XYZ file of C-alpha atoms in Angstrom:
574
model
C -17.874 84.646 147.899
C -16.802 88.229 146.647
C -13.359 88.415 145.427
C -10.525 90.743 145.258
C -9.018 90.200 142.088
C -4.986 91.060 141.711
C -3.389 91.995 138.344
C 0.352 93.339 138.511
C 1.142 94.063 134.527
C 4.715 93.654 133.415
C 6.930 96.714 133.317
C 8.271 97.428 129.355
C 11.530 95.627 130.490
C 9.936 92.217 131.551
C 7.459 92.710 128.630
C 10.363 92.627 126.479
C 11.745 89.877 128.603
C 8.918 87.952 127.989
C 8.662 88.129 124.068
C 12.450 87.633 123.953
C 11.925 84.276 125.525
C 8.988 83.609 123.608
C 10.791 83.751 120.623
C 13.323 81.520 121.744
C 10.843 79.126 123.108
C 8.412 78.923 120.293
C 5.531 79.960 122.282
C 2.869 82.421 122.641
C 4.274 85.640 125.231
C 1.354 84.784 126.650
C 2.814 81.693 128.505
C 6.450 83.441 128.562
C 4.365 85.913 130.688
C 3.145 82.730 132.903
C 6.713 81.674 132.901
C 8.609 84.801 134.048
C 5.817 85.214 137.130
C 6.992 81.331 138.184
C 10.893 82.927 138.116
C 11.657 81.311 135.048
C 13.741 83.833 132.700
C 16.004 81.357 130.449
C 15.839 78.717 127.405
C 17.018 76.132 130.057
C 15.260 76.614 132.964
C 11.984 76.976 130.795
C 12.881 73.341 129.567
C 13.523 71.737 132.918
C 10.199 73.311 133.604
C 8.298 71.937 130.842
C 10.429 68.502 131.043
C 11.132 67.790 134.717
C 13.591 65.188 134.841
C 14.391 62.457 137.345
C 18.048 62.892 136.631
C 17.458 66.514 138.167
C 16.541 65.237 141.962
C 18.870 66.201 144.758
C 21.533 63.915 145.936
C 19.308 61.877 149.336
C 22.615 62.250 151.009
C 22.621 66.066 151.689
C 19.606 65.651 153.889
C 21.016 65.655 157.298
C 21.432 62.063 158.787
C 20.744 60.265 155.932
C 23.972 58.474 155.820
C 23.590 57.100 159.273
C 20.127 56.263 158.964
C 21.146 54.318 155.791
C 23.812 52.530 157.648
C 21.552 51.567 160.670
C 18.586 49.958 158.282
C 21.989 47.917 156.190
C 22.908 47.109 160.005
C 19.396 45.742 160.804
C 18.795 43.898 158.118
C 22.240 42.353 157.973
C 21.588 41.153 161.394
C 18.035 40.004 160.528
C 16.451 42.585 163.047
C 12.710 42.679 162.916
C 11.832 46.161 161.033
C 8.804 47.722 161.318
C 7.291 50.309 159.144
C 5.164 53.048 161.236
C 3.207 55.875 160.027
C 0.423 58.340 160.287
C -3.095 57.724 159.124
C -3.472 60.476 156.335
C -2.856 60.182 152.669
C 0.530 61.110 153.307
C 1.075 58.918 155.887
C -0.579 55.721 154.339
C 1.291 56.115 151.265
C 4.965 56.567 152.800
C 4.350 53.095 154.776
C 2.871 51.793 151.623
C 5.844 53.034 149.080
C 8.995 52.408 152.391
C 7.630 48.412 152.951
C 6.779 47.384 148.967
C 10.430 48.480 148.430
C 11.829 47.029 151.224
C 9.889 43.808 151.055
C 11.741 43.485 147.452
C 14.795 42.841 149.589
C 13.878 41.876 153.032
C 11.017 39.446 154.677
C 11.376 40.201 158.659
C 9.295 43.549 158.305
C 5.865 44.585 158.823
C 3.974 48.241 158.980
C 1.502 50.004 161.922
C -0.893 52.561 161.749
C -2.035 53.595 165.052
C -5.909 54.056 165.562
C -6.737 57.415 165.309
C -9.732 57.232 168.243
C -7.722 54.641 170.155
C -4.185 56.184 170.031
C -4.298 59.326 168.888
C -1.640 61.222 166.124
C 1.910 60.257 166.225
C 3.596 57.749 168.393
C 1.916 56.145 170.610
C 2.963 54.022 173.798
C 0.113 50.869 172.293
C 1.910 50.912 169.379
C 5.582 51.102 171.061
C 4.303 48.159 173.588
C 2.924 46.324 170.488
C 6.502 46.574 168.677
C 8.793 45.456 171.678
C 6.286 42.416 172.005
C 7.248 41.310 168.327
C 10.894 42.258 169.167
C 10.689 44.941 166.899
C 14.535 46.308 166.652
C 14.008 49.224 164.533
C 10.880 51.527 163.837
C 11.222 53.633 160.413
C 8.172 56.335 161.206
C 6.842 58.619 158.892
C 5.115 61.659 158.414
C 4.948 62.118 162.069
C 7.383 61.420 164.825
C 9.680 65.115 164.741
C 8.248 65.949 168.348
C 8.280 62.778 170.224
C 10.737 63.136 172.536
C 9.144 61.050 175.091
C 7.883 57.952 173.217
C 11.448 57.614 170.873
C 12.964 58.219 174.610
C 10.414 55.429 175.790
C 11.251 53.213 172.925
C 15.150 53.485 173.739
C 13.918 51.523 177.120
C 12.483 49.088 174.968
C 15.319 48.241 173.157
C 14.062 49.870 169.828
C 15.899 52.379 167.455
C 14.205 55.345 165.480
C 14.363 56.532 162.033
C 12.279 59.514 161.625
C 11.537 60.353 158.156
C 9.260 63.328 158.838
C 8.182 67.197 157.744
C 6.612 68.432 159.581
C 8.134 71.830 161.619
C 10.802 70.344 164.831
C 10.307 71.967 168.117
C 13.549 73.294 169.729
C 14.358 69.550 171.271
C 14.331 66.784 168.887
C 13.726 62.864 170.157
C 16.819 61.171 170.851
C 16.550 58.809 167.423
C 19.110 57.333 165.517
C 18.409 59.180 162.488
C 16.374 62.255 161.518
C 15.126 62.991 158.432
C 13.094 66.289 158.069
C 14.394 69.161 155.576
C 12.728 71.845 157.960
C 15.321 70.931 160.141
C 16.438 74.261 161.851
C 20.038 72.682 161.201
C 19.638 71.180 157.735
C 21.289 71.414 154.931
C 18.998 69.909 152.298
C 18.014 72.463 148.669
C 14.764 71.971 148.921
C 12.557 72.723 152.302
C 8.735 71.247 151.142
C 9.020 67.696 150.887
C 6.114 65.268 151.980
C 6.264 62.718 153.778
C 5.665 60.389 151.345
C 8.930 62.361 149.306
C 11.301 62.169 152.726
C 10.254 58.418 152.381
C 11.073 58.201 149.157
C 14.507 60.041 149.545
C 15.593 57.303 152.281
C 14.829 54.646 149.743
C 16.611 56.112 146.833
C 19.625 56.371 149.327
C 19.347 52.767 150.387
C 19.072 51.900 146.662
C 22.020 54.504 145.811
C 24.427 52.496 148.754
C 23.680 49.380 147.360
C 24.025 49.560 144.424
C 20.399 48.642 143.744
C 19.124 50.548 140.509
C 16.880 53.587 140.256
C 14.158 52.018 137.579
C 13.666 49.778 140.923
C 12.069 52.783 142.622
C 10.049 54.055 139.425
C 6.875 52.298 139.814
C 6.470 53.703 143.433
C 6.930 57.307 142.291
C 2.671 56.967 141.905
C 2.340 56.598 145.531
C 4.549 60.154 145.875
C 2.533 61.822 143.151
C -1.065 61.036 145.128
C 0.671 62.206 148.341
C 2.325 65.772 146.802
C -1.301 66.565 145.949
C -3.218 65.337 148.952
C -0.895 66.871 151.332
C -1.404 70.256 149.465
C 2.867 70.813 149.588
C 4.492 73.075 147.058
C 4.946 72.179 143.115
C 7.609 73.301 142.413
C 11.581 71.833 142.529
C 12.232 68.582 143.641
C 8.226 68.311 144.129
C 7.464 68.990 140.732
C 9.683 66.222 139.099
C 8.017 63.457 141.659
C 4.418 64.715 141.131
C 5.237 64.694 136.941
C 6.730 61.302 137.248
C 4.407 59.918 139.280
C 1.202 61.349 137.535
C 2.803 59.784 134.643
C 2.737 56.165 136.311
C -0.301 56.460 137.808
C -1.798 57.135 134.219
C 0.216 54.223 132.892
C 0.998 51.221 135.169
C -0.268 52.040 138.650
C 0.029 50.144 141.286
C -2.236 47.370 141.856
C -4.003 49.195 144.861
C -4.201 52.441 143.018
C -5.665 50.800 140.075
C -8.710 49.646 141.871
C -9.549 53.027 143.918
C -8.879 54.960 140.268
C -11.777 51.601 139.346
C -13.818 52.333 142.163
C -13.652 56.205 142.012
C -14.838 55.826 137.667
C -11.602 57.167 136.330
C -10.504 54.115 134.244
C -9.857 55.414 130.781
C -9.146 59.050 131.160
C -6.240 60.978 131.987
C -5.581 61.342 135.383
C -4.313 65.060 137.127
C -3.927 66.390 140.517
C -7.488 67.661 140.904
C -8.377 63.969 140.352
C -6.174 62.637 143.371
C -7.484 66.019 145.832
C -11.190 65.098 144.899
C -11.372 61.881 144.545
C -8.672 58.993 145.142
C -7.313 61.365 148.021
C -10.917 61.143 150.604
C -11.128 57.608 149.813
C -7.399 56.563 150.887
C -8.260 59.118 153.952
C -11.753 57.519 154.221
C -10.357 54.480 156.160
C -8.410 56.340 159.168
C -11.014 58.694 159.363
C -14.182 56.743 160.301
C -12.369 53.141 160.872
C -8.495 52.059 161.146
C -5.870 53.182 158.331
C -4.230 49.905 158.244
C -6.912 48.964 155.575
C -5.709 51.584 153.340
C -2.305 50.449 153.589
C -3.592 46.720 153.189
C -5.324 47.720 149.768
C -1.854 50.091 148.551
C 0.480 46.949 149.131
C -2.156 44.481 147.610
C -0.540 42.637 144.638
C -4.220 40.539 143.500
C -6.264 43.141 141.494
C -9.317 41.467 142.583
C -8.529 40.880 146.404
C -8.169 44.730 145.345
C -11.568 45.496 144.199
C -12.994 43.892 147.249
C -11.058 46.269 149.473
C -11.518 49.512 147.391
C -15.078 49.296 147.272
C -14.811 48.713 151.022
C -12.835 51.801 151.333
C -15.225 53.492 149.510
C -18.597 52.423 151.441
C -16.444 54.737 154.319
C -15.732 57.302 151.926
C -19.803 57.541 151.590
C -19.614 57.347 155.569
C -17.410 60.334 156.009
C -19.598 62.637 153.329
C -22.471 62.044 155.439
C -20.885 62.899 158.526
C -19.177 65.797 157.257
C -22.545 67.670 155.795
C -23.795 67.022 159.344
C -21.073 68.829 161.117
C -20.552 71.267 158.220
C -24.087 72.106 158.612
C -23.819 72.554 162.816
C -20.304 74.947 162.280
C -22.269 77.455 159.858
C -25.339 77.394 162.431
C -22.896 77.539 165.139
C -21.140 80.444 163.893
C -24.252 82.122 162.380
C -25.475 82.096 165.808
C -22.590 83.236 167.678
C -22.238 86.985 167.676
C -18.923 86.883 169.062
C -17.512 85.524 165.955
C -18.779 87.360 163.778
C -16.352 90.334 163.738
C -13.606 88.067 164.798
C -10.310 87.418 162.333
C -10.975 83.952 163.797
C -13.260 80.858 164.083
C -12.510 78.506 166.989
C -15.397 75.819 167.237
C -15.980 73.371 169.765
C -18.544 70.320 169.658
C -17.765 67.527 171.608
C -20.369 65.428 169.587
C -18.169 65.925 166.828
C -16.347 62.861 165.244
C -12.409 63.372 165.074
C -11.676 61.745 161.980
C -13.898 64.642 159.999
C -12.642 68.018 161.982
C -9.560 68.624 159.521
C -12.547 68.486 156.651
C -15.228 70.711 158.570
C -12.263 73.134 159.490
C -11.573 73.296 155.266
C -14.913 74.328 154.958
C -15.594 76.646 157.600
C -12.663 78.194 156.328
C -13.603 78.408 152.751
C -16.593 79.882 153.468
C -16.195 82.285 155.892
C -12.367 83.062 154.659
C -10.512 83.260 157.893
C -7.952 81.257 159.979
C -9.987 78.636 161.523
C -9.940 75.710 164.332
C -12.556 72.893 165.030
C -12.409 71.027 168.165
C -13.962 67.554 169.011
C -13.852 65.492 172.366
C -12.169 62.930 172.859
C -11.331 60.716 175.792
C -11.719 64.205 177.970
C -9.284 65.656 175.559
C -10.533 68.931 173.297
C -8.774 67.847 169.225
C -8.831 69.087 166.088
C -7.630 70.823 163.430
C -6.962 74.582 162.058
C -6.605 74.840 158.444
C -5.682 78.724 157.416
C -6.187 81.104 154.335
C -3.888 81.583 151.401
C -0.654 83.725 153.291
C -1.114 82.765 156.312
C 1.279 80.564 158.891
C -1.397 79.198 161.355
C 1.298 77.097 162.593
C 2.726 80.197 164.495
C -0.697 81.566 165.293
C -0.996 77.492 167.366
C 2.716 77.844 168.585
C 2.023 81.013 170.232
C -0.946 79.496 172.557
C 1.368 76.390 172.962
C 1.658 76.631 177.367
C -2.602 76.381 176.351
C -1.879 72.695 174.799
C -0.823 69.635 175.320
C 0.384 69.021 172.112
C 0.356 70.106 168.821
C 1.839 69.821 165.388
C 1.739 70.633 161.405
C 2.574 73.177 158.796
C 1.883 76.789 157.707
C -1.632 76.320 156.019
C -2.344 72.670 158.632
C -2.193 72.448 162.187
C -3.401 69.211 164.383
C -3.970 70.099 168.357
C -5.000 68.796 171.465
C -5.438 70.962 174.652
C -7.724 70.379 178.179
C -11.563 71.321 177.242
C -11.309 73.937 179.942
C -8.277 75.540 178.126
C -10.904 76.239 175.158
C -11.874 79.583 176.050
C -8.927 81.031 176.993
C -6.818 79.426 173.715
C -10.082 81.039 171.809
C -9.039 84.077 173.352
C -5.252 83.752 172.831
C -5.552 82.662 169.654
C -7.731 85.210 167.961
C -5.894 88.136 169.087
C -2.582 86.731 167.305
C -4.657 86.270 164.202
C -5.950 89.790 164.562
C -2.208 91.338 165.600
C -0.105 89.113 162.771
C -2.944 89.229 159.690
C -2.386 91.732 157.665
C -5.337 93.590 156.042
C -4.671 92.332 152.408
C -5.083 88.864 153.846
C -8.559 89.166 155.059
C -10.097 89.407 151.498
C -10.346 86.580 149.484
C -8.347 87.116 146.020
C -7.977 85.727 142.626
C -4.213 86.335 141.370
C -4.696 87.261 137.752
C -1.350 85.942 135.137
C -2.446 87.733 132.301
C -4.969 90.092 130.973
C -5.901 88.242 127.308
C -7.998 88.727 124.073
C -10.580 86.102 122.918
C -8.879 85.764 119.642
C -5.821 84.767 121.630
C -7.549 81.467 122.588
C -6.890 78.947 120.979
C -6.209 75.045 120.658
C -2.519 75.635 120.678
C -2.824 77.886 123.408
C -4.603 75.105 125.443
C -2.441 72.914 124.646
C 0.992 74.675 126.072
C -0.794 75.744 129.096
C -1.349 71.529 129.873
C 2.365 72.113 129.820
C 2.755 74.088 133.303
C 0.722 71.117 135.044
C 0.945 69.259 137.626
C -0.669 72.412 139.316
C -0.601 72.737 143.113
C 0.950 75.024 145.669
C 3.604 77.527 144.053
C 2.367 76.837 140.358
C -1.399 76.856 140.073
C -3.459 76.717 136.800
C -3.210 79.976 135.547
C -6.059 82.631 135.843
C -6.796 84.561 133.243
C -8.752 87.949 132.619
C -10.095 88.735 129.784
C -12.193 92.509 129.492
C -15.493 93.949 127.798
C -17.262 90.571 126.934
C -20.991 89.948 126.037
C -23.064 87.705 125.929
C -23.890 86.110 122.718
C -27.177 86.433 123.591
C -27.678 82.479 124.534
C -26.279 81.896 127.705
C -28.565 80.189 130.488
C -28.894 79.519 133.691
C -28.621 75.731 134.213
C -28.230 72.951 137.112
C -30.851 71.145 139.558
C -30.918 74.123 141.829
C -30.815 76.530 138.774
C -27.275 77.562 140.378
C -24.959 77.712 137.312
C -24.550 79.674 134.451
C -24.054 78.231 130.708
C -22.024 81.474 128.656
C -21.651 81.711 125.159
C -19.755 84.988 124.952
C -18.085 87.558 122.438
C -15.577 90.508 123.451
C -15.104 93.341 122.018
C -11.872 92.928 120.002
C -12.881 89.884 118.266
C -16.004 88.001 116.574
C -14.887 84.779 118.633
C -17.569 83.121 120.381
C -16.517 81.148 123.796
C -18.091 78.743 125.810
C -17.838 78.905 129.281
C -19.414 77.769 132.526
C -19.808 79.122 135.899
C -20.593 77.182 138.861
C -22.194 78.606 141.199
C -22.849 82.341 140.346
C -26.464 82.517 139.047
C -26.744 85.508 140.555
C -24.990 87.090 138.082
C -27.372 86.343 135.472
C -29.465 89.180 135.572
C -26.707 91.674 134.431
C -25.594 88.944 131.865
C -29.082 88.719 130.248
C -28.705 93.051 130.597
C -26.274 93.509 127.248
C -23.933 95.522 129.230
C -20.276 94.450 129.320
C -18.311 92.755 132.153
C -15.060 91.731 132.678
C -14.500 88.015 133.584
C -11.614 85.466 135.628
C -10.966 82.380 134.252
C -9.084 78.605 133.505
C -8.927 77.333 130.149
C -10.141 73.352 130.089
C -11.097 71.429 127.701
C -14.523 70.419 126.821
C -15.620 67.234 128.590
C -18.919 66.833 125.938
C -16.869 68.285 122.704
C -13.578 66.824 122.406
C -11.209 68.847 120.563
C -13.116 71.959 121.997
C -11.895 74.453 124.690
C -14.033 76.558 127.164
C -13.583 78.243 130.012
C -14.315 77.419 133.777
C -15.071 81.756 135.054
C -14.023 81.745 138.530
C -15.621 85.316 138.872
C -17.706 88.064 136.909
C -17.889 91.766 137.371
C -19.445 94.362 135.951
C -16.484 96.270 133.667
C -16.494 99.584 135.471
C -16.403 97.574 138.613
C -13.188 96.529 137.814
């Protein structure tokens, strides 16, 4: 893929800005410079970054409801109501019931937890689930991470005798269900700081309300802040705020007492013993708790996240993770048929769009193809499976871009439909699929704008080799977690060389090994780029080039530093 590569240098005043805080700081203006482009100006604020603290989260009770929804689950339980715990079969999903019941169950037996079946039921609410509930005289449903548009299943439950709770993020439609309590920051009415909660975090926010009212202390909720941490990443929601100081907490307790659940996928996956980040939970422990829901039933997963036997544990992650190997297999066969497909359609081609339909496809894997498609062809894009005479899927969307309104627009097209800027899931009548193709493409084309249809790397800082160093490495592990809003910063550094050994390595011959010099310095760096062998030739040429890169450590030299080059150029390219 060919980048555009952005680099907005600081005006004199922030440059003085920056070494001013530097100085007060006791850090390189390097990272002041990485500081002042996340909006952080002062001593203070710089420390809150650097040391998010759990005394710093927002008071539960200014989300909207939450008073009343703590009152109604005091009310059931005083009255012994039968609770049950419902919730979507994503990461996000899984990990809310998981983190919501292992509380509870601390302080209350008559409770239990549902995850509908994806292929039999569908997203969301469904009416199975709702009959299943009144037949176990289910008084009171707590959903979460879905439930913020189902007016007529929470209206359908009222029949039944059953109250809601929504704990939810996802974006509200105009009418929301006639529940008890709702719990959503994106709210059009709400009054909560911070807007980009998951749904694991509006989870977590109910419980730390429920502990607040009674009296029940916060070291109590600590060891489920893991479960919030593995859903922040997975979920892809911004790091920053309230986000940040659950994602640092719970990184730090999945690293040092997770839960017993945890422990066996991070067993499974062959992380024991190292120090675990985000990247780790997107790549690895994420697919496997989404394996389940994806290619069987997401009950499992929450089975294996409330397990308290580590070895009952083992069984059931390496079960997990025989699906895991299910899903990969299935998703480089339909990866593979949406490249042909689109290769072979003409009409895409020029198109600011993909829509793809297949109604071989398997649901569970059309949120993954739809990632890829996306990545590689770098525009908005939808895949569509079949199922029970229904067209499904997903649209995933490029960096800047709400697909969410692109969907909403074509919503008399669909039956339903639901999600997030960069995440949309959709259903709509197969026959609707060429004119929502239609519809959809042409809001794409109308609301894109033309710096969006170029793939970019955001450069933080323009820096010399001799500026790298160990201590430089080691305050930039400062600015993790990294995710939305705060990613690992990209660097640029001008006029290297090679040293005259770099090689082209890998199976496929498709990476390149770099030892390189630049031009203000005798340094020599290591570096590696995956994936861009084609840019050998002009290496092996002695002519300078200008490179885009992390910092990371050394995997096979401890104590060493090297960079991971995102892109190369030739320097007058640049």
């Amino acid at each position: 893929m060919s980048f555009k590569w952005n680099y907005d240098p600081l005006t004199p005043e922030r440059s003085k800005q920056a070494t001013e805080l530097a100085e007060k700081i006791g850090m390189s203006p390097i990272l002041a410079e990485l500081l002042l482009r996340r909006g952080i100006r002062t001593e203070p604020a710089a420390k809150r970054f650097f040391r998010p603290s759990l005394s710093e989260l927002i008071d539960p009770f200014l989300m909207n409801d939450m008073d009343v929804a703590v009152d109604r689950l005091n009310d059931a339980m005083g009255r012994k109501e039968r609770i049950m715990i419902y919730g979507d079969y994503d990461v996000d999903g899984c990990t809310a019931v998981a983190l919501v019941y292992k509380f509870l169950q601390q302080f209350y037996s008559n409770i239990e937890y549902y995850i509908p079946d994806r292929y039999e039921e569908g997203y969301g609410i469904s009416r199975k689930g709702l009959n299943y509930a009144a037949s176990q005289n289910v008084k009171l449903i707590i959903v979460l991470d879905c439930g913020i548009k189902a007016v007529d299943e929470i209206a359908y439950a009222r029949e039944l005798g059953i109250d809601f709770i929504i704990c939810d993020h996802h974006v509200p439609d105009d009418e929301l269900p006639c529940a008890v309590a709702i719990l959503n920051p994106k709210r059009t009415d709400s009054t909560y700081p911070f807007k980009e909660l998951c749904g694991c975090g509006v989870g977590f926010k109910f419980m730390q309300a429920f502990a607040k009212n009674n009296g029940i202390p916060f070291s109590q909720l600590m060891p489920l802040l893991d479960f919030c941490a593995v859903s922040i990443a997975a979920d892809i929601v911004s790091v920053t705020s309230e986000n940040r100081i659950l994602a640092f907490h719970g990184l730090k307790q999945l690293n040092q007492n997770p839960s017993v659940g945890l422990k066996a996928i991070i067993e499974i996956c062959g992380l024991t013993g190292r120090e675990l980040t985000m990247n780790d939970i997107i790549f690895k422990i994420g697919p496997r708790i989404n394996a389940s829901g994806r290619v069987q039933n997401g009950t499992e997963t929450v089975d294996l996240l409330v397990e308290r036997d580590i070895q009952r544990a083992l069984v059931a992650a390496a079960h997990i993770n025989e699906y895991n190997e299910q899903r990969k297999d299935i998703d480089k066969q339909m990866s593979e048929e949406a490249n042909q497909i689109v290769e072979r359609l003409e009409s895409q081609e020029h198109q600011p769009a993909i829509v793809l339909y297949n109604e071989g496809w398997k649901k569970g894997v059309v949120g993954i193809v739809a990632s890829r498609v996306t990545e590689m062809y770098y525009r908005p894009t939808v895949v569509l499976s079949c199922q029970n005479g229904m067209a499904t899927g997903s649209a995933r969307s490029i960096a800047g871009y709400d697909i969410y309104n692109a969907i909403k627009s074509c919503r008399d097209l669909l039956e339903n439909f639901g999600g997030h800027t960069y995440a949309v899931g959709l259903t709509l009548k197969v026959e609707n699929i060429p004119a929502f193709r239609q519809r959809f493409q042409q809001y794409v084309s109308e609301h894109m704008h033309i710096e969006q249809t170029e793939a970019a790397l955001d450069i933080e800082a323009v820096v010399d080799f001799k500026d790298i160093t160990k201590k430089l490495y080691n305050d930039l592990r400062k600015f993790a977690p990294y995710g939305v809003d705060n990613p690992k910063p990209l660097l640029c550094t001008r006029h290297v060389y090679d040293y005259g050994t770099s090689k082209v390595v890998g199976k496929q011959q498709e990476h390149i090994k770099l030892e390189l010099v630049d031009s203000r310095s005798s340094n020599v760096m290591n570096g590696i780029a995956f994936g861009q062998s084609a840019a050998a030739r002009y290496i092996k040429s002695k002519r300078s080039f200008d490179i885009v890169y992390t910092i990371e450590e050394n995997i096979y030299k401890r104590g060493e530093v090297q960079l991971q080059i995102e892109d190369i150029k030739p320097s007058e390219d640049v």
